[in-house]
């Protein structure tokens, strides 16, 4: 899939969208930039950016953060405790998903409110790439001849239909189903 | 009740001008009334309405996304609001945001079909719109912030931000009477000391297929209704004492207000004007001109003509009947304030352009009643009256006190 | 006073069921919601709607109007409104939107435009598809106009369109009109009937609705740590406000008192409330000040509390700013936990419930409050209704975009 849409293309498209939506210079946007802390995004901006990426790449971004999915899959209190802090398993999953940058030392927890600031430009690029990786081998018409339109949209070379990817929410649930128990979720 | 409230700033954007000054110059330059009497508007006018251009959002430091959410109506509020603050010199000495009130009448905001067409196309199955497909997939093609662009109070709130206003406020909708109501609410806020300064504004609908269809269908049974006109008008109000203390120019004072609803056309108009007169302890003779803002007034016997004939018996040459010229179109929620702004300008300049006369016939300056007024007595008081389509009527009397 | 809500056909039924902690939220039945992320709402039983049978209203009777007429009629009857002689001095102020256009209409109009700003009106006319009655349904002032016509109110007539704050603003503006001498009596209130395709779609796009919940009744959870959005509802509420001496002179029954009204604009961001709740605090302080009281004299707060994550936090901060340490001990109730968010009707419905609560020495419960949110350190009346004498209360309504309204209410028996 990387031959079709290289990671640099995804990064470039995201930077362009962030620049115009948040009114910042593209040159000021680094892969490690925190979208909230460094680029000044508010909650509506996430809706806007996600929408733009969905339209560009023909994908469906996740509507819910992985913590909400975890609470739904493994029970209330499994990811977020009564004080609004992430549980030990949730912190482990957070580390796995977002790396260590910006996270407190192992053993300490984070408040739910502090989580959005952890989302970096690279994290969003990785999310988009993960969705694009779910490109089916064949189109519904049977052909395997995918091609790229306008640099970002994958369509079938035979019938012209747009590719159908797994949704961001579905991918998150799949990841949690496999990584969750290992991190300690779902334990009595 | 409202004595002691001064209009210290006025602004407007209409299809005749991008500012009040430009609009006034266009009006003053007309020797004749700018449209044929009675009769239907041309079909090309109907097909488009009278549009205005608004300054670029970037000029006001408004981002592209905010501009989309605010719509033309929100941007017009900012543009005219700034014109008013500048003209009144308030921009050089703005009171704290919490002490500025803002009341506005806003026209209906119609969703733009273009915002939804992708989603609709994505939801077609065998050429027909499929609700299930829309709910499961199609709707995601609609921008998530689109619903906000469809709420007119979001445009208003964003305008408050950009004008530096966070005091008491209200958004009324959608007729010309609501426009004058905004002025009255603003006047009270200032008179009661709840705000140091109050802005009152009115904004029209933005011309679109929906607004044109509405105008056309509201034709009172005939083929042609009104021709919608885009536009915005606003005034700044302060206590007379405050205005004088800071050496501001006072265009006119708001001195009385009256309202009526539920009676038939002429009766409601009579009741509203009479209530206003009683409010300020004035009689019909104290009113020098009546300005009907928001309704087409012409030679035909409409409610305005009947009411005026009853209230002010005698020749209308002594007491001209004024209206917003047809070439501006019907600005609905903006019309009331626009009429007030034009009336205030007339009082301040002691000049009545012939283009404002509603007599419905082409007259030359020599024939116009203003010729009489100019010589016999100065223009002191104008009653501005606006009628909504639900039978609501609002009347405001303004006065030149020099 | 009058109302029709997902919990009842009138004030008494709604209050009784609310006092028992019942929820009016259930699965949407009026249209097919398969595929939508959110499929629950607070709905009014069709049997409780006004008939709308008179000729004048036939075809124009949108659902919102019928809800408003029902609530308005209850209030007008209780107030014996018809007895007031001078109809010029009786007005109407309502928070209402017109109906949203239906998707069919938008599609129809779209077919008759060339996309460059020109429309083919004769073509549109030939299809006969654009229902002219839609014109009236779209206009927000039709409800106020028809209510005035129905009850013979010939005084000032206002339609407020400030979304979630509209109902409270309508009552506030009605109150000011009376104080400023513009009217002796005002019918004030609000209505909302947007539990339909377009209404639900709009809020779904904004990710504002509570989507997941074990059961519909548990989805609306103001101040609870696990809240995740509000529940859309429909309803209407109306009060008859009257100048005190006017009411006493004609022997009207006094059910409560508006002591003060405050409103402000946040001037901060589009949907995010100011993190410090400054605008909301301003509105509350103005209302208290206008009532001639100090924050210490407020007994109960009927919160706006829609059950959104950020909104409830901002309100808690605003309350803390106004009341300081006392903010942790003043009882706070959130009616939306049971009724959902009735948008333009909310301010009116909650004003009435607050007044009835004062008369019955009962503070309504906030249901679904199981895990307190540490970011909202308030004395939320969870579990069951609390029996407590109280005389002064605040009712908050904070709208999208940042318009904030607060009513300071009193028992009216001084």
mmCIF file of N, CA, C and O in Angstrom, chain C residues 152-196:
data_model
loop_
_atom_site.group_PDB
_atom_site.id
_atom_site.type_symbol
_atom_site.label_atom_id
_atom_site.label_comp_id
_atom_site.label_asym_id
_atom_site.label_seq_id
_atom_site.Cartn_x
_atom_site.Cartn_y
_atom_site.Cartn_z
ATOM 1 N N UNK C 152 -55.528 36.284 22.132
ATOM 2 C CA UNK C 152 -55.881 37.705 22.097
ATOM 3 C C UNK C 152 -54.872 38.606 22.777
ATOM 4 O O UNK C 152 -55.226 39.487 23.559
ATOM 5 N N UNK C 153 -53.590 38.406 22.478
ATOM 6 C CA UNK C 153 -52.567 39.270 23.073
ATOM 7 C C UNK C 153 -52.135 40.289 22.040
ATOM 8 O O UNK C 153 -51.484 39.930 21.058
ATOM 9 N N UNK C 154 -52.486 41.549 22.261
ATOM 10 C CA UNK C 154 -52.200 42.565 21.248
ATOM 11 C C UNK C 154 -51.016 43.441 21.588
ATOM 12 O O UNK C 154 -50.799 44.464 20.973
ATOM 13 N N UNK C 155 -50.280 43.063 22.565
ATOM 14 C CA UNK C 155 -49.119 43.856 22.953
ATOM 15 C C UNK C 155 -47.858 43.394 22.248
ATOM 16 O O UNK C 155 -47.931 42.763 21.202
ATOM 17 N N UNK C 156 -46.714 43.679 22.818
ATOM 18 C CA UNK C 156 -45.439 43.350 22.179
ATOM 19 C C UNK C 156 -45.334 41.852 21.882
ATOM 20 O O UNK C 156 -45.850 41.029 22.635
ATOM 21 N N UNK C 157 -44.671 41.544 20.793
ATOM 22 C CA UNK C 157 -44.588 40.150 20.351
ATOM 23 C C UNK C 157 -43.155 39.847 19.918
ATOM 24 O O UNK C 157 -42.662 40.416 18.966
ATOM 25 N N UNK C 158 -42.477 38.983 20.650
ATOM 26 C CA UNK C 158 -41.073 38.723 20.357
ATOM 27 C C UNK C 158 -40.786 37.255 20.138
ATOM 28 O O UNK C 158 -41.364 36.408 20.805
ATOM 29 N N UNK C 159 -39.879 36.977 19.224
ATOM 30 C CA UNK C 159 -39.384 35.609 19.041
ATOM 31 C C UNK C 159 -37.884 35.608 19.245
ATOM 32 O O UNK C 159 -37.162 36.272 18.527
ATOM 33 N N UNK C 160 -37.431 34.857 20.219
ATOM 34 C CA UNK C 160 -36.003 34.764 20.495
ATOM 35 C C UNK C 160 -35.472 33.494 19.843
ATOM 36 O O UNK C 160 -36.117 32.455 19.914
ATOM 37 N N UNK C 161 -34.309 33.571 19.221
ATOM 38 C CA UNK C 161 -33.792 32.371 18.557
ATOM 39 C C UNK C 161 -32.431 31.956 19.087
ATOM 40 O O UNK C 161 -31.641 31.374 18.382
ATOM 41 N N UNK C 162 -32.172 32.256 20.357
ATOM 42 C CA UNK C 162 -30.845 31.972 20.889
ATOM 43 C C UNK C 162 -30.662 30.547 21.381
ATOM 44 O O UNK C 162 -30.104 30.318 22.440
ATOM 45 N N UNK C 163 -31.136 29.587 20.630
ATOM 46 C CA UNK C 163 -30.881 28.152 20.895
ATOM 47 C C UNK C 163 -31.179 27.786 22.344
ATOM 48 O O UNK C 163 -32.246 28.045 22.856
ATOM 49 N N UNK C 164 -30.197 27.201 23.029
ATOM 50 C CA UNK C 164 -30.452 26.663 24.366
ATOM 51 C C UNK C 164 -30.826 27.715 25.396
ATOM 52 O O UNK C 164 -31.351 27.385 26.455
ATOM 53 N N UNK C 165 -30.502 28.964 25.104
ATOM 54 C CA UNK C 165 -30.816 30.020 26.069
ATOM 55 C C UNK C 165 -32.156 30.690 25.763
ATOM 56 O O UNK C 165 -32.632 31.495 26.554
ATOM 57 N N UNK C 166 -32.771 30.343 24.635
ATOM 58 C CA UNK C 166 -33.942 31.092 24.163
ATOM 59 C C UNK C 166 -35.109 31.118 25.147
ATOM 60 O O UNK C 166 -35.741 32.150 25.338
ATOM 61 N N UNK C 167 -35.417 29.980 25.741
ATOM 62 C CA UNK C 167 -36.565 29.923 26.652
ATOM 63 C C UNK C 167 -36.383 30.856 27.838
ATOM 64 O O UNK C 167 -37.273 31.603 28.229
ATOM 65 N N UNK C 168 -35.184 30.816 28.428
ATOM 66 C CA UNK C 168 -34.910 31.686 29.579
ATOM 67 C C UNK C 168 -34.858 33.141 29.144
ATOM 68 O O UNK C 168 -35.341 34.034 29.840
ATOM 69 N N UNK C 169 -34.274 33.386 27.979
ATOM 70 C CA UNK C 169 -34.197 34.757 27.486
ATOM 71 C C UNK C 169 -35.588 35.307 27.224
ATOM 72 O O UNK C 169 -35.847 36.484 27.457
ATOM 73 N N UNK C 170 -36.472 34.469 26.725
ATOM 74 C CA UNK C 170 -37.834 34.932 26.455
ATOM 75 C C UNK C 170 -38.496 35.375 27.759
ATOM 76 O O UNK C 170 -39.124 36.430 27.824
ATOM 77 N N UNK C 171 -38.353 34.573 28.802
ATOM 78 C CA UNK C 171 -38.939 34.944 30.091
ATOM 79 C C UNK C 171 -38.244 36.185 30.632
ATOM 80 O O UNK C 171 -38.874 37.111 31.166
ATOM 81 N N UNK C 172 -36.936 36.251 30.467
ATOM 82 C CA UNK C 172 -36.187 37.414 30.919
ATOM 83 C C UNK C 172 -36.596 38.685 30.195
ATOM 84 O O UNK C 172 -36.791 39.744 30.804
ATOM 85 N N UNK C 173 -36.740 38.589 28.886
ATOM 86 C CA UNK C 173 -37.143 39.769 28.115
ATOM 87 C C UNK C 173 -38.577 40.163 28.457
ATOM 88 O O UNK C 173 -38.915 41.353 28.509
ATOM 89 N N UNK C 174 -39.422 39.166 28.702
ATOM 90 C CA UNK C 174 -40.800 39.461 29.091
ATOM 91 C C UNK C 174 -40.800 40.217 30.423
ATOM 92 O O UNK C 174 -41.514 41.209 30.599
ATOM 93 N N UNK C 175 -39.993 39.743 31.332
ATOM 94 C CA UNK C 175 -39.854 40.371 32.652
ATOM 95 C C UNK C 175 -39.387 41.820 32.506
ATOM 96 O O UNK C 175 -39.947 42.738 33.104
ATOM 97 N N UNK C 176 -38.389 42.045 31.652
ATOM 98 C CA UNK C 176 -37.881 43.406 31.467
ATOM 99 C C UNK C 176 -38.928 44.301 30.825
ATOM 100 O O UNK C 176 -39.056 45.467 31.186
ATOM 101 N N UNK C 177 -39.662 43.760 29.882
ATOM 102 C CA UNK C 177 -40.695 44.544 29.215
ATOM 103 C C UNK C 177 -41.714 45.055 30.224
ATOM 104 O O UNK C 177 -42.146 46.207 30.170
ATOM 105 N N UNK C 178 -42.087 44.194 31.169
ATOM 106 C CA UNK C 178 -43.054 44.596 32.185
ATOM 107 C C UNK C 178 -42.447 45.652 33.105
ATOM 108 O O UNK C 178 -43.051 46.685 33.383
ATOM 109 N N UNK C 179 -41.209 45.422 33.523
ATOM 110 C CA UNK C 179 -40.552 46.385 34.412
ATOM 111 C C UNK C 179 -40.388 47.746 33.749
ATOM 112 O O UNK C 179 -40.527 48.784 34.394
ATOM 113 N N UNK C 180 -40.091 47.721 32.451
ATOM 114 C CA UNK C 180 -39.870 48.970 31.738
ATOM 115 C C UNK C 180 -41.171 49.618 31.291
ATOM 116 O O UNK C 180 -41.160 50.634 30.619
ATOM 117 N N UNK C 181 -42.291 49.005 31.638
ATOM 118 C CA UNK C 181 -43.577 49.632 31.361
ATOM 119 C C UNK C 181 -44.161 49.359 29.999
ATOM 120 O O UNK C 181 -45.142 49.984 29.602
ATOM 121 N N UNK C 182 -43.566 48.406 29.261
ATOM 122 C CA UNK C 182 -44.075 48.143 27.922
ATOM 123 C C UNK C 182 -45.306 47.249 27.899
ATOM 124 O O UNK C 182 -45.986 47.139 26.894
ATOM 125 N N UNK C 183 -45.556 46.575 29.007
ATOM 126 C CA UNK C 183 -46.714 45.677 29.065
ATOM 127 C C UNK C 183 -47.056 45.437 30.527
ATOM 128 O O UNK C 183 -46.225 45.645 31.406
ATOM 129 N N UNK C 184 -48.293 44.999 30.771
ATOM 130 C CA UNK C 184 -48.673 44.637 32.147
ATOM 131 C C UNK C 184 -48.558 43.137 32.352
ATOM 132 O O UNK C 184 -48.310 42.659 33.452
ATOM 133 N N UNK C 185 -48.835 42.409 31.276
ATOM 134 C CA UNK C 185 -48.852 40.951 31.334
ATOM 135 C C UNK C 185 -48.107 40.404 30.112
ATOM 136 O O UNK C 185 -48.253 40.946 29.013
ATOM 137 N N UNK C 186 -47.321 39.385 30.302
ATOM 138 C CA UNK C 186 -46.618 38.770 29.172
ATOM 139 C C UNK C 186 -46.699 37.257 29.282
ATOM 140 O O UNK C 186 -46.509 36.698 30.369
ATOM 141 N N UNK C 187 -46.972 36.609 28.157
ATOM 142 C CA UNK C 187 -46.843 35.154 28.107
ATOM 143 C C UNK C 187 -45.421 34.879 27.651
ATOM 144 O O UNK C 187 -45.018 35.311 26.571
ATOM 145 N N UNK C 188 -44.632 34.215 28.490
ATOM 146 C CA UNK C 188 -43.241 33.961 28.145
ATOM 147 C C UNK C 188 -42.969 32.471 28.163
ATOM 148 O O UNK C 188 -43.520 31.742 28.978
ATOM 149 N N UNK C 189 -42.129 32.016 27.255
ATOM 150 C CA UNK C 189 -41.824 30.587 27.268
ATOM 151 C C UNK C 189 -41.031 30.168 26.058
ATOM 152 O O UNK C 189 -40.381 30.998 25.412
ATOM 153 N N UNK C 190 -41.076 28.871 25.759
ATOM 154 C CA UNK C 190 -40.333 28.375 24.611
ATOM 155 C C UNK C 190 -40.808 26.992 24.207
ATOM 156 O O UNK C 190 -41.431 26.287 25.000
ATOM 157 N N UNK C 191 -40.509 26.607 22.967
ATOM 158 C CA UNK C 191 -40.894 25.281 22.485
ATOM 159 C C UNK C 191 -39.816 24.738 21.563
ATOM 160 O O UNK C 191 -39.050 25.491 20.969
ATOM 161 N N UNK C 192 -39.771 23.440 21.482
ATOM 162 C CA UNK C 192 -38.786 22.777 20.623
ATOM 163 C C UNK C 192 -39.365 21.468 20.135
ATOM 164 O O UNK C 192 -39.883 20.686 20.933
ATOM 165 N N UNK C 193 -39.309 21.242 18.845
ATOM 166 C CA UNK C 193 -39.800 19.970 18.295
ATOM 167 C C UNK C 193 -38.900 19.575 17.141
ATOM 168 O O UNK C 193 -39.314 19.597 15.996
ATOM 169 N N UNK C 194 -37.668 19.273 17.467
ATOM 170 C CA UNK C 194 -36.715 18.946 16.411
ATOM 171 C C UNK C 194 -36.175 17.539 16.540
ATOM 172 O O UNK C 194 -35.064 17.255 16.101
ATOM 173 N N UNK C 195 -36.968 16.656 17.156
ATOM 174 C CA UNK C 195 -36.555 15.253 17.191
ATOM 175 C C UNK C 195 -36.973 14.656 15.859
ATOM 176 O O UNK C 195 -38.002 14.004 15.731
ATOM 177 N N UNK C 196 -36.212 14.997 14.855
ATOM 178 C CA UNK C 196 -36.499 14.513 13.512
ATOM 179 C C UNK C 196 -35.172 14.349 12.790
ATOM 180 O O UNK C 196 -34.104 14.595 13.346
#
